[in-house]
Each structure stands twice: as C-alpha cells, then as structure tokens.
Amino acid sequence: MRVKHLLAVFLSAAMLAGVIPVSAAAAGVPNFPAAFQGDGYYLSVTPYEFQGEDDWYIPSSTRGMRAFHDGLIMVWKDVKEMDEYGYYTGQTYQRVGFADKTGKVVLTFDDWEDPPASPGAAMTGNMYFRDGMCLYYDRKTDLYGYINTQGEPVIPAQYRSSEPFQDSVARVRTVDGGTLIIGKDGQVAVTSDLSIIGDYGDGLAPATGTLENGDYFVGFVDKQGQPAITIFRGEKGDYSTEEYLSVETRSVFSDGYAILYDYRGGRRYPAYVVIDTQGNEVGVLDAEPPVYVQPMSMKYSEGLIFVKLEDTGTQGGSKAEGAYMDPQGNIVCYAGTGPVSSNDEDLMSGGIASPWNTIIDRQGTVIVPTTTELSELLPYKIAGSWGIPVDGVSLCNLDVFSNDENELINGRVLLERHEGTYTGPGLVYDALTGTIRDNGSAPVDPEPTTDQPSSWAQEQVNTAITAGLVPDSLRAKYTQATTRAEFCALAVELYETVLGTEITERATFSDTTDVNVEKMAGLEVVNGVGDGKFDPNASLTRQEAAAMLARLANVMEKPLTSGTASFADNASISSWAVEAVGQVQASGIMNGVEGNRFAPADPYTREQSIVTMLRL
C-alpha cells in the first residue's frame, strides 16, 4: 500500500494546540433570552428537543431526574401492555431510556427482552447515572439491578431495593431483607460486623452496632468495614444523644466533611456539627434563637452546603430564608426565601445552584430570576421551573405564553455555563443590573461554512489532510459529531499510514460491514455495544474517544504516558475510561473544555477527532 510520511511539522502543529473548545450553542427560542450574563461568565440558552423522536418525554416527578448525570438524562415512553394474543390489556407503563445533551436518545434498551421500566414515584428519584452506574427496574420481578453508561445490565435485577452508586460502591437490600455493600462488579465489596446505615463517601460510611468485644459502636467505618471514626464506644445503655453526637442515615461524607446531629444538653431542635475525615469537629451549623438552621441535602458540594434559616418566632414555620454555609458554619451567601416543606438537594455545581426556582452563583447573585420576575421583563408569561444544575448545565421545563393570545411558544431549554461575556445575537438578561438588553440580530455569515473547520482547528486539520490522515468522506461538516464508524476510519488511516502495513485482523458485527470497523475491532481497539452489534452511527463521546486513542497507541506499540486525570468533573468520568483519560491528558493528546472540565459524555466532533489523531 502507499506509505505516507509524517514530518516534524506535524509535531509542531500538535504542540501548538491547547484546549479543544466546545462551541457555545446559539439560542433559538423566539423572544426568549439567548443568554443570562453574570460577572465574568454567562449561561447560554438552547432549545432542547429530541432528535427524530416523538414519543419520548422527560418525567416531572422529581427535580433530580430532570438533570444530566454523567452527561445523560432519563426519558420516558408510555408503552401499552399487550397480552399473549397481541391485544391491549388496558394497562400502560412507562419504559425508560436516556438522552444526551444534544437531544439524542442514546440508550433505548430496544434489544432487551424485558426493557427497564419506571416503578412509579417511590423510587424513580434515585434512577439516574452516578459513578457511571444507574439503577434499573424489572417490572415483572419487581427487583432492581444496575446498568452502565453503555446500557449494559452489568448487575442483574436481583435486589429488593437499591441506592445509587457513590464512592464506587452501592448499598442494596436483598430479597431476604439483608443489606449488602456491593462494588461495580456486583460482588460484595465491604463486610462488617456493624450495621452500615448510610452511603459511602470519601471512603467512609456511617455505622452502628456491637463490636466483637461486646462494645456498642457509633461512628464511621472504612471500606474494610473497620471502625475509622468513633463517636461513641462502650455499653449500649450508656449511649445517649443528649451526651453524644448522633450519627444518622444522612450523615454521609462529601467534599471531606460529614454532618452529625447535635442534641446534646437536651436540645429540642438539633444543631449540626461538621466533622472532617479524621473525626475532628471543624464547625457548627447553628444560629441564635429563634432562627433554626436546617441543612437540606446534608452534603457539601464545592465547599458549600444549602441550609434553611427558619425564623420560628415570626414566620410560623411557613417560609424560610435560604443560605449557603461553609464547613465552619459561616454564611457565604444568601439565597432568597421559599417553602419550608421543600426537600430539594440544591447543591452548588459548576459554580451555580438552583434554590427557590432561581439560579444563583457562589456570591449569591441571581443569574436567572424566577419565572414570575422574568415574565415582568418580557411581553410573555413564563411558567415552570429551572432545572437543577449539574456541572454547570441545567435543563428547564418551561412554558412560554403570549400574553395576548396565551399561545405556547416554547417548552424546554438547556442552560449551559460558559466563561466570558456573551457577544452573540438576541436578548440578554444582565444579572448585575436586573435588566434585559438586545444584542440585535445575528450578523451575516458569522461563522465558517460547515465545510470549513473552526478557526482554532483549521491549520491542524489542513496539516492532517496533507499528510493523508483524513479520508475524503470526513473532509466536510467538521463541527458535527463524529460517529463511532467515522472514528474507526480515522484510526485505520493513522495506523496504516504510520506503520506502512495493512491491517489484516477482522472482527464482525451484525449491524455493519464497514471494513474500518472490522479492522479496529480485530485489533481490539474498539468494542461492540452488546448482542453482536457495534452501533456504527452512534455519536462518539469524549470518554469513548479517549479509550480508543489509548488502545490505538498500545497496538501501535507507542503506549501513552500514564497519568491521573485532573479535571473538575473527574467524578463524571466512567470507571472504564478513567485510566485512558489520564493517559490522553498526560500525553497532551486530549485536553479539557471550559471550566477545566473533561465533559466525558459530550459528543466528539470530526475536527476534534482529526486533531487528536494528528497529535497521536
């Protein structure tokens, strides 16, 4: 075959590359703000619609489900139940799937004999991806199992109830009533003589029970099931919450801190004591009477926790002021007022949070006002709620109506955090002034055509084309997502160009005869998605690209430098991709996106794929 040579200039081009940007999507909601501008950053607004799907919808039962976790959001489809003769039984149930940030339903479970279904509101609040795993429910057996981000049932449905994975383990209840701590392989990960009453975090979990020597223990155990932090140890009858701190189910470590209940001294309402992973008391979440401090999520995120400051003397328990506190109990910012009965986990994530149907930053600045307040600034009535931000992304179910005709204009938008100042067209809400400005219409031909790479990638893409690394079929539409098959085509071109030999290994799939896919699968650079399929037209994610690049380097006998990923969203990277992400970062093959994030589940574009192949 024809051998093409890579010159030193290609290395120079690769070294010039820095962060591969993710383009901020232009807003397209008619007469709705295109962005919400904060101090040094903004939230872009993009309509969110399912790609080519009419029957999927996003459930409204809990706010936690209406958020992207590990880059995916749960979607539902109403399915009529048919009997063995093909007749409708009169029963309808909800089948679940998952969509990405582009609106593509990437996990549909169509190949499952018994697809996952929603069991109802009682448990669906926990059914979202975390730690690369998600609960699924088998409606025929009424049992729970776990899937990974590829939709594979890695742990069969066999548990009476389950909690989401956290700290690489999950707490499950067996059909005979026992409680187990399992790992991602489904095996028992922690054994202990004590009763583990809450989730693991930072390698620790709350536990109570009797030790081998007969002592009663209250505190935290490590992942060997051994006592690590002792709150009480002695005769069981001597333990009293009026003398010792109380460890409860919600006392879970996060960000290096856990919150214990303090009823000492006969307090009717507890104060909340903050401890670190060494068991040291570092702060107290409390206030002067009649104000009562109540942590809502009991979890720290980005060094802050959301609390309610309830004035029991004047408000009669009907409303409370929200605030974010640090581990020492200092109020960092206030967050408006709302109903005491709310139990949302309004965690700070990506520098923003969503308490009381607003979106605020760490300084307490209201970046997105309530829908009622926003309606007063626009000639439209807006109803609905802002979603919970996760890693700076929030999906909002909104109804925008014309005040004159009460006509629905839009129903769902995606808010995404970006650094800098929004300079695009459309209306912009200025959080610092509380007003709306008009940036005007879009300029004529503001960006290159789809047949030209973005400005940041143009030189390197042209270099790769000159070197013969880019197939003709991929020399257009550079900003669109790369498919799994297209990435294989690039990988084959690189392998055969550099090594000067044609790949003879082959592995086949039932849903494609693409020779490039067969070659890469033959070298074990790529894998199938199960049931003998490859899903060649699925969009490639950033973490999939990292894994393929690392494996490609290995088969070319040029393994990448080992390293540990250092991104702000490390926890969102699936376990199977963690090592590869560390390698591509340490080797300078792939870098982060805005906000020092890796964005593992985001689509990987053609130009990004071409540039990273050139770097490799």
Coordinates of C-alpha atoms in Angstrom, one line a residue:
M1 CA 0.0 0.0 0.0
R2 CA 1.0 3.7 -0.3
V3 CA 3.1 4.8 2.6
K4 CA 2.7 8.4 3.7
H5 CA 5.3 10.2 5.9
L6 CA 4.6 12.3 9.0
L7 CA 7.0 15.2 9.1
A8 CA 8.3 17.2 12.1
V9 CA 5.9 20.0 11.2
F10 CA 3.0 17.7 12.3
L11 CA 4.5 17.5 15.8
S12 CA 4.8 21.3 15.8
A13 CA 1.2 21.6 14.9
A14 CA 0.2 19.3 17.7
M15 CA 2.2 21.2 20.3
L16 CA 0.5 24.4 19.3
A17 CA -2.9 23.0 20.2
G18 CA -4.4 23.8 23.6
V19 CA -7.9 23.3 24.9
I20 CA -10.2 22.0 22.3
P21 CA -13.3 24.2 22.7
V22 CA -16.9 23.2 22.7
S23 CA -18.8 25.9 20.8
A24 CA -21.5 27.7 22.7
A25 CA -24.8 26.9 21.1
A26 CA -26.7 29.9 19.8
A27 CA -30.1 30.4 21.4
G28 CA -33.1 30.0 19.1
V29 CA -36.1 30.3 21.4
P30 CA -38.2 33.1 19.9
N31 CA -38.5 36.2 22.1
F32 CA -36.7 34.5 24.9
P33 CA -33.3 35.5 26.3
A34 CA -30.4 34.0 24.4
A35 CA -28.2 34.2 27.5
F36 CA -28.1 35.2 31.1
Q37 CA -25.0 37.2 31.8
G38 CA -23.2 37.0 35.1
D39 CA -19.9 38.5 36.3
G40 CA -17.3 37.0 34.0
Y41 CA -19.5 34.2 32.7
Y42 CA -22.9 33.6 31.2
L43 CA -25.5 30.9 30.8
S44 CA -26.4 30.2 27.1
V45 CA -30.0 29.2 26.2
T46 CA -30.6 26.5 23.7
P47 CA -34.0 24.8 22.8
Y48 CA -33.9 21.2 23.8
E49 CA -35.8 18.8 21.5
F50 CA -35.4 15.1 21.0
Q51 CA -33.7 14.2 17.7
G52 CA -36.2 12.4 15.5
E53 CA -38.2 11.1 18.4
D54 CA -41.8 12.0 19.1
D55 CA -42.9 9.7 21.9
W56 CA -40.1 10.3 24.5
Y57 CA -40.6 12.8 27.2
I58 CA -38.9 13.9 30.4
P59 CA -40.6 13.0 33.7
S60 CA -41.7 15.7 36.0
S61 CA -42.0 13.7 39.2
T62 CA -38.7 14.9 40.8
R63 CA -36.3 17.7 40.0
G64 CA -33.3 15.3 40.5
M65 CA -34.4 13.3 37.5
R66 CA -34.6 16.4 35.3
A67 CA -30.9 16.9 35.3
F68 CA -27.9 15.5 33.4
H69 CA -26.0 13.0 35.5
D70 CA -22.8 11.6 33.8
G71 CA -24.0 13.6 30.7
L72 CA -27.3 11.7 30.4
I73 CA -30.9 12.5 31.4
M74 CA -33.7 10.0 32.0
V75 CA -36.5 10.0 29.5
W76 CA -39.8 8.1 29.5
K77 CA -42.0 6.5 26.9
D78 CA -45.6 5.4 27.5
V79 CA -46.0 1.8 26.4
K80 CA -49.3 -0.1 26.1
E81 CA -49.1 -3.6 27.6
M82 CA -50.2 -6.4 25.2
D83 CA -51.3 -9.9 26.2
E84 CA -50.0 -13.1 24.6
Y85 CA -52.6 -12.8 21.8
G86 CA -51.5 -9.2 20.8
Y87 CA -54.5 -7.4 22.4
Y88 CA -54.1 -4.3 24.6
T89 CA -54.7 -5.2 28.3
G90 CA -55.8 -1.7 29.3
Q91 CA -52.6 -1.2 31.2
T92 CA -49.9 1.4 30.3
Y93 CA -46.5 1.6 31.8
Q94 CA -43.5 3.9 31.4
R95 CA -40.4 2.5 29.7
V96 CA -37.2 4.4 30.4
G97 CA -34.3 5.5 28.3
F98 CA -31.5 8.1 28.4
A99 CA -30.8 11.1 26.2
D100 CA -27.6 13.2 25.9
K101 CA -27.3 16.9 25.8
T102 CA -27.9 17.1 22.1
G103 CA -31.4 15.5 22.5
K104 CA -30.3 12.2 21.1
V105 CA -31.8 9.2 22.9
V106 CA -28.7 7.1 23.2
L107 CA -29.9 4.3 25.5
T108 CA -33.3 2.8 24.4
F109 CA -33.0 -0.8 25.6
D110 CA -34.8 -1.9 22.4
D111 CA -32.8 -5.1 22.4
W112 CA -33.8 -6.1 25.9
E113 CA -36.4 -8.9 26.2
D114 CA -37.8 -7.0 29.3
P115 CA -36.7 -3.3 28.9
P116 CA -36.3 -1.2 32.1
A117 CA -39.5 0.4 33.3
S118 CA -40.4 3.1 35.7
P119 CA -41.7 1.6 39.0
G120 CA -43.5 4.8 40.0
A121 CA -42.6 7.9 42.0
A122 CA -41.5 5.9 45.1
M123 CA -38.1 5.0 43.6
T124 CA -37.6 7.0 40.4
G125 CA -35.9 9.8 42.2
N126 CA -32.8 7.6 42.6
M127 CA -32.8 6.3 39.0
Y128 CA -30.1 8.3 37.3
F129 CA -26.5 7.8 36.5
R130 CA -23.9 8.4 39.2
D131 CA -20.4 7.0 39.3
G132 CA -21.0 5.6 35.8
M133 CA -23.9 3.3 37.0
C134 CA -27.7 3.6 37.1
L135 CA -30.4 1.6 38.8
Y136 CA -32.9 -0.2 36.5
Y137 CA -36.2 -1.7 37.4
D138 CA -37.6 -5.1 36.2
R139 CA -41.3 -4.6 36.4
K140 CA -42.0 -8.3 36.0
T141 CA -39.9 -9.4 39.0
D142 CA -40.2 -6.1 41.0
L143 CA -36.4 -6.2 41.5
Y144 CA -33.6 -3.7 40.8
G145 CA -30.2 -4.0 39.1
Y146 CA -27.7 -1.7 37.6
I147 CA -26.6 -0.7 34.0
N148 CA -23.5 1.1 32.9
T149 CA -23.4 4.2 30.6
Q150 CA -23.4 1.8 27.5
G151 CA -26.8 0.5 28.6
E152 CA -25.4 -2.9 29.5
P153 CA -27.0 -4.7 32.5
V154 CA -23.7 -5.3 34.4
I155 CA -25.5 -6.2 37.6
P156 CA -28.8 -8.2 37.1
A157 CA -32.0 -7.2 38.7
Q158 CA -31.9 -9.1 41.9
Y159 CA -32.3 -6.6 44.8
R160 CA -35.5 -5.7 46.6
S161 CA -34.3 -2.1 46.9
S162 CA -31.1 -0.3 45.9
E163 CA -29.3 3.0 46.3
P164 CA -27.3 4.9 43.6
F165 CA -23.6 4.1 43.4
Q166 CA -21.3 6.5 45.3
D167 CA -17.6 6.2 46.0
S168 CA -17.6 3.1 43.7
V169 CA -20.0 1.1 45.9
A170 CA -23.7 0.9 46.5
R171 CA -26.0 -0.1 49.3
V172 CA -28.6 -2.8 48.4
R173 CA -31.2 -4.8 50.2
T174 CA -31.6 -8.4 49.2
V175 CA -34.9 -10.3 48.8
D176 CA -34.4 -11.9 52.2
G177 CA -34.1 -8.5 53.9
G178 CA -30.3 -8.3 54.3
T179 CA -28.2 -5.3 53.4
L180 CA -25.0 -5.5 51.3
I181 CA -22.4 -3.1 50.1
I182 CA -21.5 -4.1 46.5
G183 CA -18.9 -3.0 44.0
K184 CA -19.4 -2.3 40.3
D185 CA -18.8 -5.9 39.5
G186 CA -21.8 -6.9 41.7
Q187 CA -19.6 -8.6 44.3
V188 CA -19.8 -7.8 48.0
A189 CA -17.2 -5.0 48.4
V190 CA -17.4 -4.4 52.2
T191 CA -18.1 -6.8 55.0
S192 CA -18.5 -5.6 58.6
D193 CA -19.9 -6.9 61.9
L194 CA -21.5 -3.4 62.2
S195 CA -24.7 -2.2 60.5
I196 CA -23.8 0.3 57.8
I197 CA -26.7 2.7 57.8
G198 CA -25.8 5.2 55.1
D199 CA -23.9 5.6 51.9
Y200 CA -20.1 5.7 51.5
G201 CA -18.3 8.9 50.8
D202 CA -14.6 9.7 50.9
G203 CA -14.1 6.1 51.8
L204 CA -16.3 6.2 55.0
A205 CA -19.8 5.3 55.9
P206 CA -22.0 5.8 59.0
A207 CA -22.4 2.7 61.1
T208 CA -23.7 1.4 64.4
G209 CA -23.7 -1.9 66.2
T210 CA -21.9 -4.2 68.5
L211 CA -18.2 -5.0 68.1
E212 CA -16.6 -8.4 68.7
N213 CA -15.6 -7.4 72.3
G214 CA -19.2 -6.5 73.1
D215 CA -18.8 -2.7 72.9
Y216 CA -21.5 -0.8 71.3
F217 CA -20.2 1.5 68.5
V218 CA -21.5 4.6 66.8
G219 CA -19.4 6.3 64.2
F220 CA -18.0 5.6 60.7
V221 CA -16.3 2.6 59.2
D222 CA -13.8 2.4 56.3
K223 CA -14.0 0.2 53.2
Q224 CA -12.6 -2.7 55.1
G225 CA -15.7 -2.5 57.4
Q226 CA -13.5 -1.4 60.4
P227 CA -14.2 1.5 62.8
A228 CA -12.4 4.6 61.5
I229 CA -14.1 7.5 63.4
T230 CA -15.6 6.8 66.8
I231 CA -18.4 9.0 68.2
F232 CA -19.3 6.5 71.0
R233 CA -17.9 3.2 72.1
G234 CA -18.9 1.4 75.3
E235 CA -22.0 0.0 76.9
K236 CA -25.0 0.3 74.7
G237 CA -27.1 1.7 77.5
D238 CA -24.7 4.5 78.1
Y239 CA -25.2 5.9 74.6
S240 CA -27.4 9.0 74.7
T241 CA -27.9 11.7 72.1
E242 CA -28.1 14.2 75.0
E243 CA -24.5 13.4 75.7
Y244 CA -23.0 12.4 72.4
L245 CA -23.4 13.4 68.7
S246 CA -26.0 11.4 66.7
V247 CA -24.9 9.6 63.6
E248 CA -27.8 9.0 61.2
T249 CA -28.5 7.7 57.7
R250 CA -28.0 11.1 56.1
S251 CA -24.6 11.6 57.8
V252 CA -22.7 11.0 54.6
F253 CA -19.2 12.3 53.8
S254 CA -18.8 14.6 50.8
D255 CA -16.1 17.0 49.9
G256 CA -14.2 15.7 53.0
Y257 CA -17.0 16.6 55.5
A258 CA -20.0 15.0 57.2
I259 CA -22.7 16.5 59.3
L260 CA -23.9 15.0 62.6
Y261 CA -26.9 15.8 64.7
D262 CA -26.2 17.6 68.0
Y263 CA -29.0 17.1 70.6
R264 CA -26.5 17.5 73.5
G265 CA -27.7 19.4 76.5
G266 CA -31.3 18.4 75.8
R267 CA -31.8 20.5 72.7
R268 CA -35.3 20.0 71.2
Y269 CA -34.0 21.1 67.8
P270 CA -30.5 19.9 66.9
A271 CA -27.6 22.0 66.0
Y272 CA -25.5 20.3 63.2
V273 CA -21.8 19.6 63.9
V274 CA -19.4 19.3 60.9
I275 CA -16.5 16.8 61.2
D276 CA -13.7 16.1 58.8
T277 CA -12.4 12.7 57.7
Q278 CA -10.2 12.5 60.8
G279 CA -13.2 12.9 63.1
N280 CA -12.3 16.5 64.1
E281 CA -15.2 18.9 64.8
V282 CA -14.5 21.8 62.4
G283 CA -17.7 23.8 62.6
V284 CA -21.3 24.1 63.8
L285 CA -24.3 25.0 61.6
D286 CA -26.4 26.9 64.0
A287 CA -27.8 30.4 64.7
E288 CA -29.2 32.4 67.5
P289 CA -32.8 31.6 68.5
P290 CA -35.5 31.8 67.3
V291 CA -33.7 31.1 64.0
Y292 CA -33.3 27.4 63.3
V293 CA -30.7 26.2 60.8
Q294 CA -31.7 23.1 58.8
P295 CA -29.3 21.6 56.2
M296 CA -31.3 20.3 53.3
S297 CA -29.2 17.9 51.4
M298 CA -26.7 17.1 54.2
K299 CA -24.0 17.1 51.5
Y300 CA -21.2 19.6 50.8
S301 CA -20.5 20.4 47.1
E302 CA -17.8 22.8 46.0
G303 CA -17.2 23.6 49.7
L304 CA -20.7 24.8 50.4
I305 CA -24.0 23.4 51.8
F306 CA -27.5 24.7 51.3
V307 CA -29.4 25.4 54.5
K308 CA -32.7 26.9 55.5
L309 CA -32.8 29.7 58.2
E310 CA -36.2 29.3 59.6
D311 CA -37.4 32.1 61.9
T312 CA -39.7 30.0 64.1
G313 CA -40.7 33.1 66.1
T314 CA -42.1 35.2 63.3
Q315 CA -42.8 33.1 60.3
G316 CA -44.7 30.4 62.0
G317 CA -42.8 27.7 60.1
S318 CA -44.3 28.6 56.7
K319 CA -41.3 30.1 54.9
A320 CA -37.5 30.1 55.4
E321 CA -34.6 32.0 54.1
G322 CA -32.0 30.0 52.1
A323 CA -28.3 30.4 52.5
Y324 CA -25.0 28.6 51.7
M325 CA -22.6 27.8 54.5
D326 CA -19.0 26.7 54.6
P327 CA -17.8 23.9 56.8
Q328 CA -17.0 26.3 59.6
G329 CA -20.7 27.4 59.7
N330 CA -20.1 30.8 58.1
I331 CA -22.8 32.1 55.8
V332 CA -21.1 32.6 52.4
C333 CA -24.2 33.9 50.6
Y334 CA -28.0 34.2 51.0
A335 CA -30.4 32.5 48.5
G336 CA -33.8 34.1 48.9
T337 CA -36.9 32.6 50.6
G338 CA -39.1 29.6 49.9
P339 CA -41.4 27.0 51.5
V340 CA -40.0 25.0 54.4
S341 CA -41.5 21.8 53.1
S342 CA -39.2 21.8 50.1
N343 CA -36.7 19.0 50.2
D344 CA -34.7 19.6 47.1
E345 CA -30.9 18.9 47.0
D346 CA -29.9 22.4 45.8
L347 CA -26.2 21.6 45.6
M348 CA -23.7 24.0 44.2
S349 CA -22.4 22.5 40.9
G350 CA -20.3 24.2 38.2
G351 CA -20.3 27.4 40.2
I352 CA -24.1 27.7 40.2
A353 CA -27.1 26.4 42.1
S354 CA -30.9 26.5 41.8
P355 CA -32.7 27.3 45.1
W356 CA -36.3 28.6 45.2
N357 CA -36.7 28.5 41.4
T358 CA -33.8 30.8 40.7
I359 CA -30.2 30.2 39.6
I360 CA -27.5 31.9 41.7
D361 CA -23.7 31.8 41.8
R362 CA -21.4 31.4 44.8
Q363 CA -21.7 35.1 45.6
G364 CA -25.5 34.9 45.8
T365 CA -26.0 36.9 42.6
V366 CA -29.3 35.9 41.0
I367 CA -28.1 34.9 37.4
V368 CA -31.6 33.7 36.4
P369 CA -34.6 35.2 38.2
T370 CA -37.8 33.4 39.0
T371 CA -40.1 32.8 36.1
T372 CA -42.5 35.3 37.6
E373 CA -39.8 38.0 37.7
L374 CA -38.6 37.2 34.2
S375 CA -42.2 37.5 32.9
E376 CA -42.3 41.1 34.2
L377 CA -39.4 42.0 31.9
L378 CA -40.8 40.3 28.8
P379 CA -44.1 40.6 26.8
Y380 CA -44.7 36.9 27.6
K381 CA -45.9 34.8 30.5
I382 CA -43.4 32.2 31.6
A383 CA -44.4 29.2 33.8
G384 CA -42.4 26.3 35.0
S385 CA -39.1 25.8 36.9
W386 CA -35.4 26.0 36.3
G387 CA -33.7 22.6 36.5
I388 CA -31.0 21.5 38.9
P389 CA -27.6 22.5 37.6
V390 CA -25.1 19.6 37.3
D391 CA -21.6 20.6 36.2
G392 CA -22.9 24.0 35.0
V393 CA -25.7 22.5 32.9
S394 CA -29.4 22.9 33.7
L395 CA -32.4 21.6 31.7
C396 CA -35.6 23.7 32.3
N397 CA -39.2 22.7 31.6
L398 CA -40.8 26.0 30.8
D399 CA -44.0 27.1 29.1
V400 CA -43.7 30.5 27.4
F401 CA -47.0 32.0 26.5
S402 CA -48.0 35.1 24.6
N403 CA -49.9 37.5 27.0
D404 CA -52.3 38.4 24.2
E405 CA -53.2 35.0 22.8
N406 CA -52.0 32.7 25.5
E407 CA -50.2 30.8 22.7
L408 CA -47.4 28.3 23.7
I409 CA -44.1 29.3 22.2
N410 CA -41.6 27.0 23.8
G411 CA -41.5 24.3 26.4
R412 CA -37.9 23.2 27.2
V413 CA -34.5 24.9 27.2
L414 CA -30.9 23.9 28.1
L415 CA -28.9 26.4 30.1
E416 CA -25.1 25.9 30.0
R417 CA -22.4 27.8 31.8
H418 CA -19.6 29.5 29.8
E419 CA -16.7 31.7 30.8
G420 CA -16.6 35.3 29.5
T421 CA -19.1 37.7 28.1
Y422 CA -21.9 36.7 25.7
T423 CA -21.5 38.6 22.4
G424 CA -24.0 36.7 20.2
P425 CA -27.3 37.9 19.0
G426 CA -30.6 38.1 20.8
L427 CA -31.9 39.2 24.2
V428 CA -29.5 39.1 27.2
Y429 CA -30.5 39.2 30.8
D430 CA -27.9 41.2 32.8
A431 CA -27.7 39.7 36.3
L432 CA -25.8 42.7 37.7
T433 CA -28.5 45.2 36.7
G434 CA -31.6 43.0 36.6
T435 CA -32.4 44.3 33.1
I436 CA -32.6 42.9 29.6
R437 CA -30.7 44.2 26.7
D438 CA -30.9 43.4 23.0
N439 CA -27.7 42.4 21.2
G440 CA -29.5 42.7 17.8
S441 CA -29.8 40.2 15.0
A442 CA -27.2 37.6 14.0
P443 CA -24.5 39.0 11.7
V444 CA -24.5 37.8 8.1
D445 CA -22.4 34.6 7.8
P446 CA -21.0 34.9 11.3
E447 CA -19.1 31.6 11.2
P448 CA -17.3 29.5 8.6
T449 CA -19.5 27.2 6.5
T450 CA -19.9 23.6 7.7
D451 CA -17.3 22.6 5.0
Q452 CA -14.6 24.5 6.8
P453 CA -13.0 23.7 10.2
S454 CA -13.3 26.1 13.1
S455 CA -10.6 28.7 13.2
W456 CA -8.8 27.0 16.1
A457 CA -8.6 23.7 14.2
Q458 CA -8.1 24.9 10.6
E459 CA -4.3 24.7 10.4
Q460 CA -4.1 21.3 12.1
V461 CA -6.9 19.8 10.1
N462 CA -5.2 21.0 6.9
T463 CA -2.0 19.5 8.0
A464 CA -3.7 16.2 8.7
I465 CA -5.3 16.3 5.2
T466 CA -1.9 17.0 3.6
A467 CA -0.5 14.0 5.4
G468 CA -3.2 11.8 4.1
L469 CA -4.7 11.1 7.5
V470 CA -8.2 12.2 6.7
P471 CA -10.5 10.1 4.4
D472 CA -12.4 12.1 1.8
S473 CA -15.7 11.3 3.4
L474 CA -14.6 13.2 6.6
R475 CA -13.4 16.4 4.8
A476 CA -16.6 18.3 5.4
K477 CA -19.1 19.2 8.2
Y478 CA -16.1 19.4 10.7
T479 CA -18.2 20.6 13.6
Q480 CA -20.7 17.8 13.6
A481 CA -20.4 14.9 16.0
T482 CA -18.1 12.0 14.9
T483 CA -19.8 8.6 14.6
R484 CA -18.2 5.5 16.0
A485 CA -17.6 4.2 12.5
E486 CA -16.0 7.5 11.3
F487 CA -13.6 7.4 14.2
C488 CA -12.6 3.9 13.1
A489 CA -11.9 5.2 9.6
L490 CA -9.6 7.9 11.0
A491 CA -7.9 5.3 13.3
V492 CA -7.3 2.9 10.4
E493 CA -5.8 5.7 8.2
L494 CA -3.4 6.6 11.0
Y495 CA -2.3 3.0 11.8
E496 CA -1.7 2.0 8.2
T497 CA 0.0 5.3 7.4
V498 CA 2.4 5.3 10.3
L499 CA 3.2 1.6 10.3
G500 CA 3.1 1.2 6.5
T501 CA 1.2 -2.0 6.6
E502 CA -2.4 -3.0 6.1
I503 CA -4.5 -4.4 9.0
T504 CA -5.4 -8.0 8.3
E505 CA -7.2 -8.7 11.5
R506 CA -11.0 -8.7 11.4
A507 CA -14.0 -8.9 13.8
T508 CA -17.5 -8.7 12.5
F509 CA -20.8 -7.3 13.8
S510 CA -24.4 -8.0 12.8
D511 CA -25.3 -4.3 12.2
T512 CA -22.3 -3.2 10.0
T513 CA -20.0 -4.4 7.3
D514 CA -17.7 -1.4 7.4
V515 CA -14.2 -2.7 6.9
N516 CA -12.7 0.0 9.0
V517 CA -14.9 -1.0 12.0
E518 CA -13.9 -4.7 11.4
K519 CA -10.2 -3.8 11.3
M520 CA -10.2 -1.8 14.5
A521 CA -12.4 -4.4 16.2
G522 CA -9.9 -7.1 15.0
L523 CA -7.1 -5.2 16.8
E524 CA -9.4 -4.8 19.8
V525 CA -9.2 -1.0 19.7
V526 CA -13.0 -0.8 19.6
N527 CA -15.6 -3.0 21.2
G528 CA -19.3 -3.7 20.4
V529 CA -22.3 -2.5 22.4
G530 CA -23.6 -6.0 23.1
D531 CA -25.7 -8.6 21.3
G532 CA -23.2 -8.7 18.5
K533 CA -23.8 -5.1 17.5
F534 CA -21.4 -2.1 17.0
D535 CA -23.9 0.8 16.6
P536 CA -21.7 2.4 13.9
N537 CA -23.9 5.6 13.6
A538 CA -24.0 6.5 17.2
S539 CA -22.2 9.7 18.2
L540 CA -18.8 9.2 19.7
T541 CA -18.4 10.6 23.3
R542 CA -15.2 12.2 24.6
Q543 CA -14.5 9.4 27.0
E544 CA -15.0 6.8 24.3
A545 CA -12.5 8.7 22.1
A546 CA -10.0 8.7 25.0
A547 CA -10.3 5.0 25.5
M548 CA -10.0 4.3 21.7
L549 CA -7.0 6.6 21.4
A550 CA -5.2 4.9 24.3
R551 CA -5.9 1.4 22.9
L552 CA -4.8 2.5 19.4
A553 CA -1.5 3.8 20.8
N554 CA -0.9 0.5 22.5
V555 CA -1.5 -1.6 19.4
M556 CA 0.9 0.7 17.5
E557 CA 3.4 -0.1 20.3
K558 CA 3.6 3.6 21.3
P559 CA 1.7 3.5 24.7
L560 CA 0.7 6.8 26.1
T561 CA 2.2 8.3 29.2
S562 CA 0.5 7.2 32.4
G563 CA -1.2 9.9 34.4
T564 CA -4.1 10.7 36.7
A565 CA -6.8 13.0 35.2
S566 CA -7.1 16.3 36.9
F567 CA -10.4 17.7 35.7
A568 CA -13.1 19.4 37.8
D569 CA -15.6 16.8 36.7
N570 CA -13.4 13.7 37.3
A571 CA -16.3 12.1 39.2
S572 CA -18.4 12.1 36.0
I573 CA -15.8 10.0 34.0
S574 CA -16.9 6.4 33.7
S575 CA -14.7 3.9 35.6
W576 CA -13.8 2.1 32.3
A577 CA -12.4 5.4 30.9
V578 CA -10.7 6.8 33.9
E579 CA -7.2 5.4 33.1
A580 CA -7.4 6.3 29.4
V581 CA -8.5 9.9 30.2
G582 CA -5.5 10.2 32.5
Q583 CA -3.2 8.9 29.7
V584 CA -4.5 11.2 26.9
Q585 CA -4.3 14.2 29.3
A586 CA -0.7 13.4 30.4
S587 CA 0.3 12.8 26.8
G588 CA -1.2 16.1 25.6
I589 CA -3.5 14.1 23.2
M590 CA -6.7 15.4 24.6
N591 CA -7.3 18.4 26.9
G592 CA -10.3 19.8 28.8
V593 CA -13.1 22.1 27.8
E594 CA -14.2 25.3 29.5
G595 CA -14.0 25.4 33.3
N596 CA -11.3 22.7 33.4
R597 CA -13.9 20.0 32.6
F598 CA -13.4 16.9 30.6
A599 CA -17.1 16.6 29.7
P600 CA -16.8 12.8 29.2
A601 CA -20.3 12.3 27.8
D602 CA -20.3 15.2 25.3
P603 CA -20.1 14.4 21.6
Y604 CA -16.7 14.4 20.0
T605 CA -16.6 16.4 16.7
R606 CA -14.9 15.5 13.4
E607 CA -12.4 18.3 13.8
Q608 CA -11.6 17.3 17.4
S609 CA -11.1 13.7 16.2
I610 CA -8.8 14.7 13.3
V611 CA -6.7 17.0 15.6
T612 CA -6.2 14.3 18.2
M613 CA -5.3 11.7 15.6
L614 CA -2.7 14.2 14.4
R615 CA -1.3 14.6 17.9
L616 CA -1.2 10.8 18.3

